[in-house]
Coordinates of N, CA and C in Angstrom, one line a residue:
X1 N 26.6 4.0 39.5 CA 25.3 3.3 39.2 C 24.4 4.2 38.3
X2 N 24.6 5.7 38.6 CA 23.7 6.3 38.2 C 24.4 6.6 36.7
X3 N 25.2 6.7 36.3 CA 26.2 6.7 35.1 C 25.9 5.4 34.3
X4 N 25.8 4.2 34.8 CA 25.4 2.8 34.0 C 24.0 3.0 33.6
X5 N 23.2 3.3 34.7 CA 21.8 3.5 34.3 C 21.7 4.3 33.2
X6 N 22.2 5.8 32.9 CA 21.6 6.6 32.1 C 22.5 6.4 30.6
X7 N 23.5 5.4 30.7 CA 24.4 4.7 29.2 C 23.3 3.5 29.2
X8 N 23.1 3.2 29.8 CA 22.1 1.8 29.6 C 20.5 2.6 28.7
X9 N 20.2 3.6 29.4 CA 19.1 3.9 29.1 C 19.4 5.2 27.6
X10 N 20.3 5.7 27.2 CA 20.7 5.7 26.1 C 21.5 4.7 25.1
X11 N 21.7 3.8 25.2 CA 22.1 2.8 24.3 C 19.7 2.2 23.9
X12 N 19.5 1.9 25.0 CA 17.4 1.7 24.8 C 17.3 2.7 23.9
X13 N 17.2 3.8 23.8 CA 16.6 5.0 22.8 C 17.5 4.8 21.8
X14 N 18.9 4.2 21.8 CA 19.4 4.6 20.0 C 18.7 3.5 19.3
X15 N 18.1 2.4 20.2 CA 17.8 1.3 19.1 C 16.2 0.8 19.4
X16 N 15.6 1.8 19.7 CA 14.0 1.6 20.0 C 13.9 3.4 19.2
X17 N 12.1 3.0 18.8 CA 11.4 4.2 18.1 C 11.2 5.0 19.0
X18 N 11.8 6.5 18.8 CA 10.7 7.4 19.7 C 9.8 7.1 19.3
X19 N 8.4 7.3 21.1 CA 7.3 7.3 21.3 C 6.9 8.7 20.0
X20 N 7.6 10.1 20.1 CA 6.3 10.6 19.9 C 6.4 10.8 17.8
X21 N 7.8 9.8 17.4 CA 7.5 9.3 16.0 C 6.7 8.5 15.6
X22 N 6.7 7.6 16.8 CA 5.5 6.6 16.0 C 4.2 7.1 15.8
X23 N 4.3 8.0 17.1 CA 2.6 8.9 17.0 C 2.2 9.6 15.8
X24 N 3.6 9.8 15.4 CA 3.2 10.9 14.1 C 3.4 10.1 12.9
X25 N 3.6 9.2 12.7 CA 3.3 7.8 11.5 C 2.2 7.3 12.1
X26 N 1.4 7.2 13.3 CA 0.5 6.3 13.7 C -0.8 7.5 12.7
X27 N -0.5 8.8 12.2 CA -1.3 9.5 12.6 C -1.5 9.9 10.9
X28 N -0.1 10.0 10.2 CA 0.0 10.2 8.7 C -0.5 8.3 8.1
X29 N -0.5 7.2 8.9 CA -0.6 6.3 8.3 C -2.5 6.0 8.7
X30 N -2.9 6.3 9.3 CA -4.0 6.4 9.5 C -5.1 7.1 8.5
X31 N -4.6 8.4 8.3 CA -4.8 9.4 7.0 C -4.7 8.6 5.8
X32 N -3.9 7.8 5.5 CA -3.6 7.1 4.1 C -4.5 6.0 4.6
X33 N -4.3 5.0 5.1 CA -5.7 3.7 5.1 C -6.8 4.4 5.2
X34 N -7.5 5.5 5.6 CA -8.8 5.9 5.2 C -8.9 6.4 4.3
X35 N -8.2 6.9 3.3 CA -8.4 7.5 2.5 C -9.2 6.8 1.3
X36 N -10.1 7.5 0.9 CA -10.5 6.0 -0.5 C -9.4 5.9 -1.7
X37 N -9.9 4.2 -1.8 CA -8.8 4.1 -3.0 C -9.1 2.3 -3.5
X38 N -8.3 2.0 -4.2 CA -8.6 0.4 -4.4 C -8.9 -0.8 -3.1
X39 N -8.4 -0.3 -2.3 CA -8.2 -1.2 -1.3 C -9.9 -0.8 -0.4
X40 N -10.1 0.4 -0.4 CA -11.1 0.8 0.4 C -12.3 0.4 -0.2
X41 N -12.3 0.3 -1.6 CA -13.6 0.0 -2.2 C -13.6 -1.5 -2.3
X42 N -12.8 -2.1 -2.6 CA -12.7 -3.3 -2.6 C -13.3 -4.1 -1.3
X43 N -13.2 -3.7 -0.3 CA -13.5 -3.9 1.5 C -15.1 -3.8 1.3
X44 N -15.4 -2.3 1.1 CA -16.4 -2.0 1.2 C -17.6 -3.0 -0.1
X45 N -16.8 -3.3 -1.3 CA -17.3 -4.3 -2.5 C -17.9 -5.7 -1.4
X46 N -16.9 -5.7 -0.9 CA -16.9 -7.6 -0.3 C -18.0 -7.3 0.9
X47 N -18.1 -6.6 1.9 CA -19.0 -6.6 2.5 C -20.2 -5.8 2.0
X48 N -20.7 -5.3 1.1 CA -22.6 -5.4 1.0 C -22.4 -7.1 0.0
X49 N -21.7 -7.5 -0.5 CA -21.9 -8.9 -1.3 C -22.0 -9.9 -0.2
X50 N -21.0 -9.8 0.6 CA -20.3 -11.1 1.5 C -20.7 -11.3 3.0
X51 N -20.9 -9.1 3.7 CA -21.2 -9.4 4.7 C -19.6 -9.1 5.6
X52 N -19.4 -8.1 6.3 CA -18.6 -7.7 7.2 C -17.4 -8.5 7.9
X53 N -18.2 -9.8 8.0 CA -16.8 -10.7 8.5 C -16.1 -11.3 7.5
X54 N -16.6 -11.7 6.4 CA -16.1 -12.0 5.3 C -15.3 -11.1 4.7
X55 N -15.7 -9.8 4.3 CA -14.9 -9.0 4.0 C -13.5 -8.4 4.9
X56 N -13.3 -9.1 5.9 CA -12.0 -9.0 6.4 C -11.4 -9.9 6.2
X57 N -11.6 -11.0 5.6 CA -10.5 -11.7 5.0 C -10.0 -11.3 3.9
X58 N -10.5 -10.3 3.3 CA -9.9 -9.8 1.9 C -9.0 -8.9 2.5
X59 N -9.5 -8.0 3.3 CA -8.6 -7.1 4.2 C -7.6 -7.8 4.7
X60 N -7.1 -9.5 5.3 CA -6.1 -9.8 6.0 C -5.5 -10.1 4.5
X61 N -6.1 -10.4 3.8 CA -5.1 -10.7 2.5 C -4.1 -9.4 1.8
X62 N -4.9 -8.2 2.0 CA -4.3 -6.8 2.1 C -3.3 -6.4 2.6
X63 N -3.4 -6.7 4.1 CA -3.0 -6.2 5.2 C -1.3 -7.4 5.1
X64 N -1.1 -8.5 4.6 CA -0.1 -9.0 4.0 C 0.4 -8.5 3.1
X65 N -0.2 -8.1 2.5 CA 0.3 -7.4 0.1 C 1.5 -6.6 0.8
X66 N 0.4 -5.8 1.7 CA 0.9 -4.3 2.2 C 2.6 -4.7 2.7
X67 N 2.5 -5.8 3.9 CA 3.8 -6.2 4.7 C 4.9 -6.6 3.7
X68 N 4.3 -7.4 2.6 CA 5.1 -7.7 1.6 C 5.6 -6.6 1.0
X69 N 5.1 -5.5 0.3 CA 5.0 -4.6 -0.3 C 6.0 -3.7 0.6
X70 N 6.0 -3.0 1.2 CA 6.8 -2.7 2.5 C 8.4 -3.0 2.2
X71 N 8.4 -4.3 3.1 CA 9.6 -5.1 3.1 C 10.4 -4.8 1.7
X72 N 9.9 -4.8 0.1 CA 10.2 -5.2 -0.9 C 10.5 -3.1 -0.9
X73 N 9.6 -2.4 -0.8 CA 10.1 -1.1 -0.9 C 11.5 -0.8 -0.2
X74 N 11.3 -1.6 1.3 CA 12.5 -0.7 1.9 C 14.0 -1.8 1.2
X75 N 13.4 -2.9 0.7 CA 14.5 -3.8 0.4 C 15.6 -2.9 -1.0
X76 N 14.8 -2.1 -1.4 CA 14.9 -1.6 -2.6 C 14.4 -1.6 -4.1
X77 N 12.8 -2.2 -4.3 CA 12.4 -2.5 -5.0 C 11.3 -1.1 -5.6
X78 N 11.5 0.0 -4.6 CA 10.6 1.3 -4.8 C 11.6 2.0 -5.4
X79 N 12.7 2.2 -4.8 CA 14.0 3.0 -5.6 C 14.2 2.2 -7.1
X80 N 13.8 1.1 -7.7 CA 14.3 0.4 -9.4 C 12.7 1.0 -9.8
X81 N 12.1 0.8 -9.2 CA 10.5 1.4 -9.7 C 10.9 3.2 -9.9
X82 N 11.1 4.3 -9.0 CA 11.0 5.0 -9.0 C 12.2 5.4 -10.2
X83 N 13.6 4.5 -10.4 CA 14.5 4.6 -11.4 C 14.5 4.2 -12.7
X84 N 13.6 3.2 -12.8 CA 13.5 2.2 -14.2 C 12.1 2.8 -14.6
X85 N 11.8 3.4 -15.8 CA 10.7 4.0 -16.2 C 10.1 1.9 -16.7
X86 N 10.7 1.0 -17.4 CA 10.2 -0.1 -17.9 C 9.4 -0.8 -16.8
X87 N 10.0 -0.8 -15.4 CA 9.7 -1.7 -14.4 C 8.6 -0.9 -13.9
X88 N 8.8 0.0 -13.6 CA 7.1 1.3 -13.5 C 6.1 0.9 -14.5
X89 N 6.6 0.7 -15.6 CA 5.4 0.5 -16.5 C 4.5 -0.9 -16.3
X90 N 5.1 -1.8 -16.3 CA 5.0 -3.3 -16.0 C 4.4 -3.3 -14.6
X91 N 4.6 -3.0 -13.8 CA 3.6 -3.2 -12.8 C 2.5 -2.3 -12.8
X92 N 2.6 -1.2 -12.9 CA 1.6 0.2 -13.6 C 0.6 -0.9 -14.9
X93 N 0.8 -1.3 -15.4 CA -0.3 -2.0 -16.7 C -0.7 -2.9 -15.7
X94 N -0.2 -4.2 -14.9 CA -0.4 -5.4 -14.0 C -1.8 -4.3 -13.3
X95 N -1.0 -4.0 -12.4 CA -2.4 -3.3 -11.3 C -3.5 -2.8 -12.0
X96 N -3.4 -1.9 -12.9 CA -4.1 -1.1 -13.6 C -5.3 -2.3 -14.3
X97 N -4.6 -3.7 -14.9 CA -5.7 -4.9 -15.7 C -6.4 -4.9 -14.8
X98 N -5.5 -5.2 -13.2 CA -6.8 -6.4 -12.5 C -7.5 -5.4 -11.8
X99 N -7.0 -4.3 -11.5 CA -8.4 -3.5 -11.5 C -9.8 -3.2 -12.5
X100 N -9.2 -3.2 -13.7 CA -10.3 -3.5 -14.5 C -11.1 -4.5 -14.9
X101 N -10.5 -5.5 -14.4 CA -10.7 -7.0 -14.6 C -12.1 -7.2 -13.4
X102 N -11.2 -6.5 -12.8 CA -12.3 -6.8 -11.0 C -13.5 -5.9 -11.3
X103 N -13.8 -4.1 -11.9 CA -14.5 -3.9 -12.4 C -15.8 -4.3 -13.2
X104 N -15.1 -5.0 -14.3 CA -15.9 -5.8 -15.2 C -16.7 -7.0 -14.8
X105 N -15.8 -7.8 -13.5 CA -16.6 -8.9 -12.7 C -17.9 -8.3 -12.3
X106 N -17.3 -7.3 -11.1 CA -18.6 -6.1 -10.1 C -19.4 -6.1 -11.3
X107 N -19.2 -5.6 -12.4 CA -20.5 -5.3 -13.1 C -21.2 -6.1 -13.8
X108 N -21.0 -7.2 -13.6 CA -21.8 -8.4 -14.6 C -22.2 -8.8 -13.4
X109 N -21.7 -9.0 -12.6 CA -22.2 -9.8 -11.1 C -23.3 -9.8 -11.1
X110 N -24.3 -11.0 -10.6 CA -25.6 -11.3 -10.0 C -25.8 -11.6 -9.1
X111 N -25.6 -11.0 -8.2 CA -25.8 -11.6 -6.5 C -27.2 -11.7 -6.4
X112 N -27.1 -12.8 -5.2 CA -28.4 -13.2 -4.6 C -28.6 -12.2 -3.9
X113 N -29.8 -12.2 -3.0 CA -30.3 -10.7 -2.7 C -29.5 -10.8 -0.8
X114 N -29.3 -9.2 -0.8 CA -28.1 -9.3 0.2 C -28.6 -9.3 1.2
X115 N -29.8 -9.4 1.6 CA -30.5 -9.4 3.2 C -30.4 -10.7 3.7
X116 N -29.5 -11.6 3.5 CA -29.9 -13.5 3.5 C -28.4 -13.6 3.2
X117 N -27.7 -14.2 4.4 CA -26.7 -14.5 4.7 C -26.3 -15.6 3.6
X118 N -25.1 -16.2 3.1 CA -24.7 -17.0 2.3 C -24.7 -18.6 3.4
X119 N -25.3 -19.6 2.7 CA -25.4 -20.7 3.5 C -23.9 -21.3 3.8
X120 N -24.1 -22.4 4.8 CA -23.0 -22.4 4.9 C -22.8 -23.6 4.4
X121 N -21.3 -24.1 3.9 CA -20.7 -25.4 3.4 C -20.8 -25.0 2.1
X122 N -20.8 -25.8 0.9 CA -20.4 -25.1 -0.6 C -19.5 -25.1 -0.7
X123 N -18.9 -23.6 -1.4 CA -18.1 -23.3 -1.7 C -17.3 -22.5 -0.8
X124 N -17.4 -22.5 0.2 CA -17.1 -21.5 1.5 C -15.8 -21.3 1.4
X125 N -15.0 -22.6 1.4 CA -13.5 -22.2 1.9 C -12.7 -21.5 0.5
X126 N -13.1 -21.9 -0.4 CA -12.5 -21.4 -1.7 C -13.0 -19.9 -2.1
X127 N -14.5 -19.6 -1.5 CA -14.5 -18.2 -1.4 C -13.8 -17.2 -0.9
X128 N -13.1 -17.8 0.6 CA -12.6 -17.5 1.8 C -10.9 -17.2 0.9
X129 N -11.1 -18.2 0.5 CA -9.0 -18.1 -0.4 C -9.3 -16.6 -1.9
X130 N -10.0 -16.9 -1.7 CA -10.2 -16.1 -3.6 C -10.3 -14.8 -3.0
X131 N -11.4 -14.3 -1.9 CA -11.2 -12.9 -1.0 C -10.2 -12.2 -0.6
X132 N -9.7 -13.6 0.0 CA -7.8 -13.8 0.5 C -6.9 -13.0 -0.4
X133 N -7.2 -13.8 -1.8 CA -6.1 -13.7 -2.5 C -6.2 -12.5 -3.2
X134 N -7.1 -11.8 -3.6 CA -7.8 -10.7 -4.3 C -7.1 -9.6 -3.3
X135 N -7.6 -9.9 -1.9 CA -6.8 -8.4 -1.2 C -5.2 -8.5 -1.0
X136 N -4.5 -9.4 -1.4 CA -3.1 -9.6 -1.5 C -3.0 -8.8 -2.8
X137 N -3.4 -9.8 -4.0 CA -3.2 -8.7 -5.3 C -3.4 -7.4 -5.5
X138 N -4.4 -7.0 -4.9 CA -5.1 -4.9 -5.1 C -3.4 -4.5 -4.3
X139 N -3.1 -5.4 -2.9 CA -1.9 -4.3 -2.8 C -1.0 -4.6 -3.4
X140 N -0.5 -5.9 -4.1 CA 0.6 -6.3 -4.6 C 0.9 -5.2 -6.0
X141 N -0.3 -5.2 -6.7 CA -0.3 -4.5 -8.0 C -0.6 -2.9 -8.3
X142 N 0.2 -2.5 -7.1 CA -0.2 -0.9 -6.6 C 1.1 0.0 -6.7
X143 N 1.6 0.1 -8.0 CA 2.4 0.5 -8.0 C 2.8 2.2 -6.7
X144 N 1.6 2.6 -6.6 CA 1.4 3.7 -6.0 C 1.8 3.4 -4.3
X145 N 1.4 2.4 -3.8 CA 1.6 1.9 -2.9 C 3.1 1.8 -2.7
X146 N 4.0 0.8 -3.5 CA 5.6 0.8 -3.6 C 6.1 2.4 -3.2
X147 N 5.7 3.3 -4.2 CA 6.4 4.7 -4.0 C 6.1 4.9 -3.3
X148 N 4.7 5.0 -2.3 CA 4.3 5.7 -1.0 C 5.5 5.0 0.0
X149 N 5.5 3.7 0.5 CA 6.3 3.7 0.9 C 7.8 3.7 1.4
X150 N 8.4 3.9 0.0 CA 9.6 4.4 0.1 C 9.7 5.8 0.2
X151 N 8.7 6.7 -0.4 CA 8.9 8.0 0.6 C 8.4 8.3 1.7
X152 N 7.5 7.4 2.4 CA 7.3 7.9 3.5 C 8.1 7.4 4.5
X153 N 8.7 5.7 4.9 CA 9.5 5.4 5.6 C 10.7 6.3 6.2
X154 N 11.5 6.7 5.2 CA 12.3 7.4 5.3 C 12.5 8.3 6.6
X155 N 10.9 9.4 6.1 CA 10.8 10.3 7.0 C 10.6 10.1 8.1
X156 N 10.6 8.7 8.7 CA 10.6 8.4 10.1 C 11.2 7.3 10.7
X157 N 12.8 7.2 9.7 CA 13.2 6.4 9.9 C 14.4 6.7 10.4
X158 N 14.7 6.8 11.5 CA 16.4 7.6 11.8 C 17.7 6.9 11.9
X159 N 18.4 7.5 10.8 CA 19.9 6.6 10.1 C 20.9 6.7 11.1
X160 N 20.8 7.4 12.7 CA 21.8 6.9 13.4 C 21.1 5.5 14.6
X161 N 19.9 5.2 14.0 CA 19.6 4.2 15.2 C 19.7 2.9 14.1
X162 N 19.3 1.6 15.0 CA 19.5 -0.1 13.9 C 18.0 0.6 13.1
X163 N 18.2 -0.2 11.9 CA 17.2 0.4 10.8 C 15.9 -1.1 10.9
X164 N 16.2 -2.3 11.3 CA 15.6 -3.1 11.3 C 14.7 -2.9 12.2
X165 N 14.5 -3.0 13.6 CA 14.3 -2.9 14.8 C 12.7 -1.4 14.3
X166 N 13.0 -0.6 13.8 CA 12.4 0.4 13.3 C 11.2 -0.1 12.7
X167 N 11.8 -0.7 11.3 CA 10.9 -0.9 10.3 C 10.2 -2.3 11.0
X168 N 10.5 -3.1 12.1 CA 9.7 -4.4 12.6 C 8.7 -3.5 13.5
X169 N 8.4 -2.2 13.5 CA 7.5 -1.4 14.7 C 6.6 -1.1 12.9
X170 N 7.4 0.0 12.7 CA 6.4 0.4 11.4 C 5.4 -0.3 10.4
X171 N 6.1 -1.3 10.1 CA 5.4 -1.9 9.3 C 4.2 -2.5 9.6
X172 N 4.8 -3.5 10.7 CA 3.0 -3.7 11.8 C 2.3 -2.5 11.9
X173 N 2.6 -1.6 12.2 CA 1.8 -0.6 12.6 C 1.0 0.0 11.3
X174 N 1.6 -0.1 10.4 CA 0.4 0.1 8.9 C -0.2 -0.4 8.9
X175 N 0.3 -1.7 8.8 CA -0.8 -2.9 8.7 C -1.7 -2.8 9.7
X176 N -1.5 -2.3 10.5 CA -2.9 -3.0 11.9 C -3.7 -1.3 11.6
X177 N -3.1 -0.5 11.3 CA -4.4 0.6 10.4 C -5.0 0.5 9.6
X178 N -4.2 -0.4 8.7 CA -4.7 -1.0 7.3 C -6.1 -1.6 8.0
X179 N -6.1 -2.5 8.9 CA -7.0 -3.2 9.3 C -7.9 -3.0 9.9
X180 N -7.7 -1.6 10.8 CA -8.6 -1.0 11.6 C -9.6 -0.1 10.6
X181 N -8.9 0.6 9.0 CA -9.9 1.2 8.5 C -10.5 0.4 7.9
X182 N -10.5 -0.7 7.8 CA -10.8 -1.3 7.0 C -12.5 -2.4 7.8
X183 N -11.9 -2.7 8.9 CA -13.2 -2.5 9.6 C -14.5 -1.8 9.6
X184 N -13.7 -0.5 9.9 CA -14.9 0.4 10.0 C -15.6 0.8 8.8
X185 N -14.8 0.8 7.5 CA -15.8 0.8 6.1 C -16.6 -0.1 5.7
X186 N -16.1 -1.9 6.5 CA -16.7 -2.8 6.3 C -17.9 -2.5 7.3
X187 N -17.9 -2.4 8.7 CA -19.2 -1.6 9.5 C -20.0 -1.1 8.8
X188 N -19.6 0.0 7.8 CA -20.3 1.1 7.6 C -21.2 0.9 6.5
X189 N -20.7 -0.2 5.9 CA -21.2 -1.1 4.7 C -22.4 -1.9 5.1
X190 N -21.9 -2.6 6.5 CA -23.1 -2.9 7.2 C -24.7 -2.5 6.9
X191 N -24.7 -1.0 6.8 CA -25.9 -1.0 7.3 C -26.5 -0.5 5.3
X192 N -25.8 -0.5 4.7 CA -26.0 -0.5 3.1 C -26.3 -1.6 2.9
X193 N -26.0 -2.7 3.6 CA -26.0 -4.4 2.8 C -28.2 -4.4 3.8
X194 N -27.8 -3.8 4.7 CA -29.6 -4.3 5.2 C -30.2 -3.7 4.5
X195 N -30.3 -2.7 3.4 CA -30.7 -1.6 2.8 C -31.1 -2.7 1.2
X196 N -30.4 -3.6 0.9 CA -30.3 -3.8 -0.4 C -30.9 -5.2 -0.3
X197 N -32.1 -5.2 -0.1 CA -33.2 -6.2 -0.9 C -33.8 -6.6 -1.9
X198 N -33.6 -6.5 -2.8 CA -33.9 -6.0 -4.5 C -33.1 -6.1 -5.0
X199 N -33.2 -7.2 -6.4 CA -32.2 -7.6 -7.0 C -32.0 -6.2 -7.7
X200 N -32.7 -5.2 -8.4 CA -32.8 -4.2 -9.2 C -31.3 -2.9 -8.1
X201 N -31.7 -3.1 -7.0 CA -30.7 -2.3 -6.4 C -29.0 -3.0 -5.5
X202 N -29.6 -4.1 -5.9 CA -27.8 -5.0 -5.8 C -27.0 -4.7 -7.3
X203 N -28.1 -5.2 -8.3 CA -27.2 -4.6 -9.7 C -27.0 -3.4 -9.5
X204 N -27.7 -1.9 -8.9 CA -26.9 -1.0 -8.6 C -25.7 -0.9 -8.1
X205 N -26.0 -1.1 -7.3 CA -24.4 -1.5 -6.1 C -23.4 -1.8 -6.6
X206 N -23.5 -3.5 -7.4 CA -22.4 -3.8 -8.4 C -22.0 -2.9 -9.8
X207 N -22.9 -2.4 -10.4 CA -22.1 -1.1 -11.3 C -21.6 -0.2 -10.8
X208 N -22.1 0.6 -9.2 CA -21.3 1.5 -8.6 C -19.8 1.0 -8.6
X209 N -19.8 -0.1 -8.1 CA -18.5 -0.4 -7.3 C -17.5 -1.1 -8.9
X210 N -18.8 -1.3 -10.2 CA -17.6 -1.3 -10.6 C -17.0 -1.0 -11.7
X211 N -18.1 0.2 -11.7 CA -17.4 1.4 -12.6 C -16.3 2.2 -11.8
X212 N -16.3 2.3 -10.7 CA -15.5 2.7 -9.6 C -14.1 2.2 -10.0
X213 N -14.2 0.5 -9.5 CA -12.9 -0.2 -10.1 C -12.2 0.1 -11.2
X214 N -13.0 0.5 -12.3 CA -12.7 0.6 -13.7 C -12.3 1.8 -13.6
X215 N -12.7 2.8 -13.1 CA -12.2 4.1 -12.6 C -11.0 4.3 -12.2
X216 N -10.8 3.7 -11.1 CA -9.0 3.5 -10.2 C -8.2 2.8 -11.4
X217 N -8.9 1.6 -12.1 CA -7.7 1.3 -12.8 C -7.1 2.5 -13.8
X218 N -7.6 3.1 -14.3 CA -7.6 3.8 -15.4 C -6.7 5.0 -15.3
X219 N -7.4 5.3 -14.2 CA -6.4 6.3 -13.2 C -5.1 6.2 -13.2
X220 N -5.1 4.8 -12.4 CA -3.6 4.4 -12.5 C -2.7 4.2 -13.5
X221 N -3.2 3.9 -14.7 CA -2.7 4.2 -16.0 C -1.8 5.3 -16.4
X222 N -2.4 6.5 -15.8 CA -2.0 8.0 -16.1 C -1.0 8.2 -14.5
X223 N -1.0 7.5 -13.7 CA 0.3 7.8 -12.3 C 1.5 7.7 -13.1
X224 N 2.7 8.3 -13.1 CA 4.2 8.7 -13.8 C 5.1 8.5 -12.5
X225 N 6.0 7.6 -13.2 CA 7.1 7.7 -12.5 C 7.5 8.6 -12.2
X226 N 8.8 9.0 -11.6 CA 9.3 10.1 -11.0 C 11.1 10.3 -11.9
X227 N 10.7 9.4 -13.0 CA 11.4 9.1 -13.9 C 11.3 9.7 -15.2
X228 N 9.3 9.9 -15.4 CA 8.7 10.4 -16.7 C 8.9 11.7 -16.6

């Protein structure tokens, strides 16, 4: 009995995550979603404009790019990026536009003044898809993002256990960081949006955030394969 039990209970560990790996991805993946970057400003953009709850639908639209993004790294799509200098470039220019693209909006933008909630009905649900779709794209078009995760998987992914079973823990588990930092910058934003009464200091806001934009894209311009 006691022989079935402890083959039973080692066959459980070859094909479940150690506990204290995930802790140490729960802990390096935590470090990377707070860190600032397109995704963080973008969060923080949507909530002094939109308001905290709104701005997590751009986040769940993220928090998908990312799952996609992921899947597509470990599928093999990070190793033709990381090998094809042409396919690096092509998405490297993609990301890099619509971040400038998004920049150039932020700074022309004329928001109504942000102390006064957006009414409801209108244009609501198409806002709601366009937020959506916007945090899909920032991660889809991240080329930085692809490489991150094909080197970081790896290091916590162990080639004598099933590889599937692994990356169905991992991947949620970015994502639901993805979501958690992404909260708290929208919070944090919170109390910037009660702050901005004045149309004179919302057009600040919007050139901060989107010279910023313009900033990351540009950046990303100059990121090199590992090919260059």
């Amino acid at each position: 009995t006691l022989s079935s039990s402890s083959a039973a209970s080692d066959v459980y560990k070859r094909q479940t995550m150690d506990f204290s790996s995930w802790l140490a991805f729960v802990a390096v993946a935590l470090l990377v979603t707070f860190s600032p970057g397109p995704a963080v400003v973008m969060v923080i953009s949507n909530a002094v404009s939109h308001g905290p709850g709104r701005a997590m639908i751009g986040s769940l639209g993220n928090a998908l790019g990312l799952i996609a993004v992921a899947a597509a790294a470990t599928a093999g799509l990070g190793v033709v990026l990381a090998a094809s200098a042409t396919a690096f470039l092509a998405v490297k220019l993609l990301g890099a536009a619509y971040l400038i693209y998004l920049g150039i909006r932020q700074w022309r933008s004329r928001a109504p003044s942000l102390g006064h909630a957006p009414a409801p009905g209108g244009h609501a649900p198409t806002q709601a898809w366009r937020l959506f779709a916007h945090g899909v794209w920032v991660a889809l078009t991240n080329p930085k993002t692809i490489l991150f995760f094909s080197a970081l998987f790896p290091q916590f992914v162990h080639t004598g256990q099933p590889v599937l079973p692994q990356l169905l823990v991992l991947i949620p588990t970015f994502a639901a960081c993805d979501l958690l930092s992404h909260a708290f910058y929208a919070l944090l934003a919170r109390g910037l949006r009660t702050q901005l009464t004045h149309a004179s200091r919302i057009r600040l806001v919007n050139r901060i955030f989107g010279g910023t934009f313009v900033a990351l894209g540009i950046g990303l311009l100059g990121l090199r394969s590992k090919t260059a």
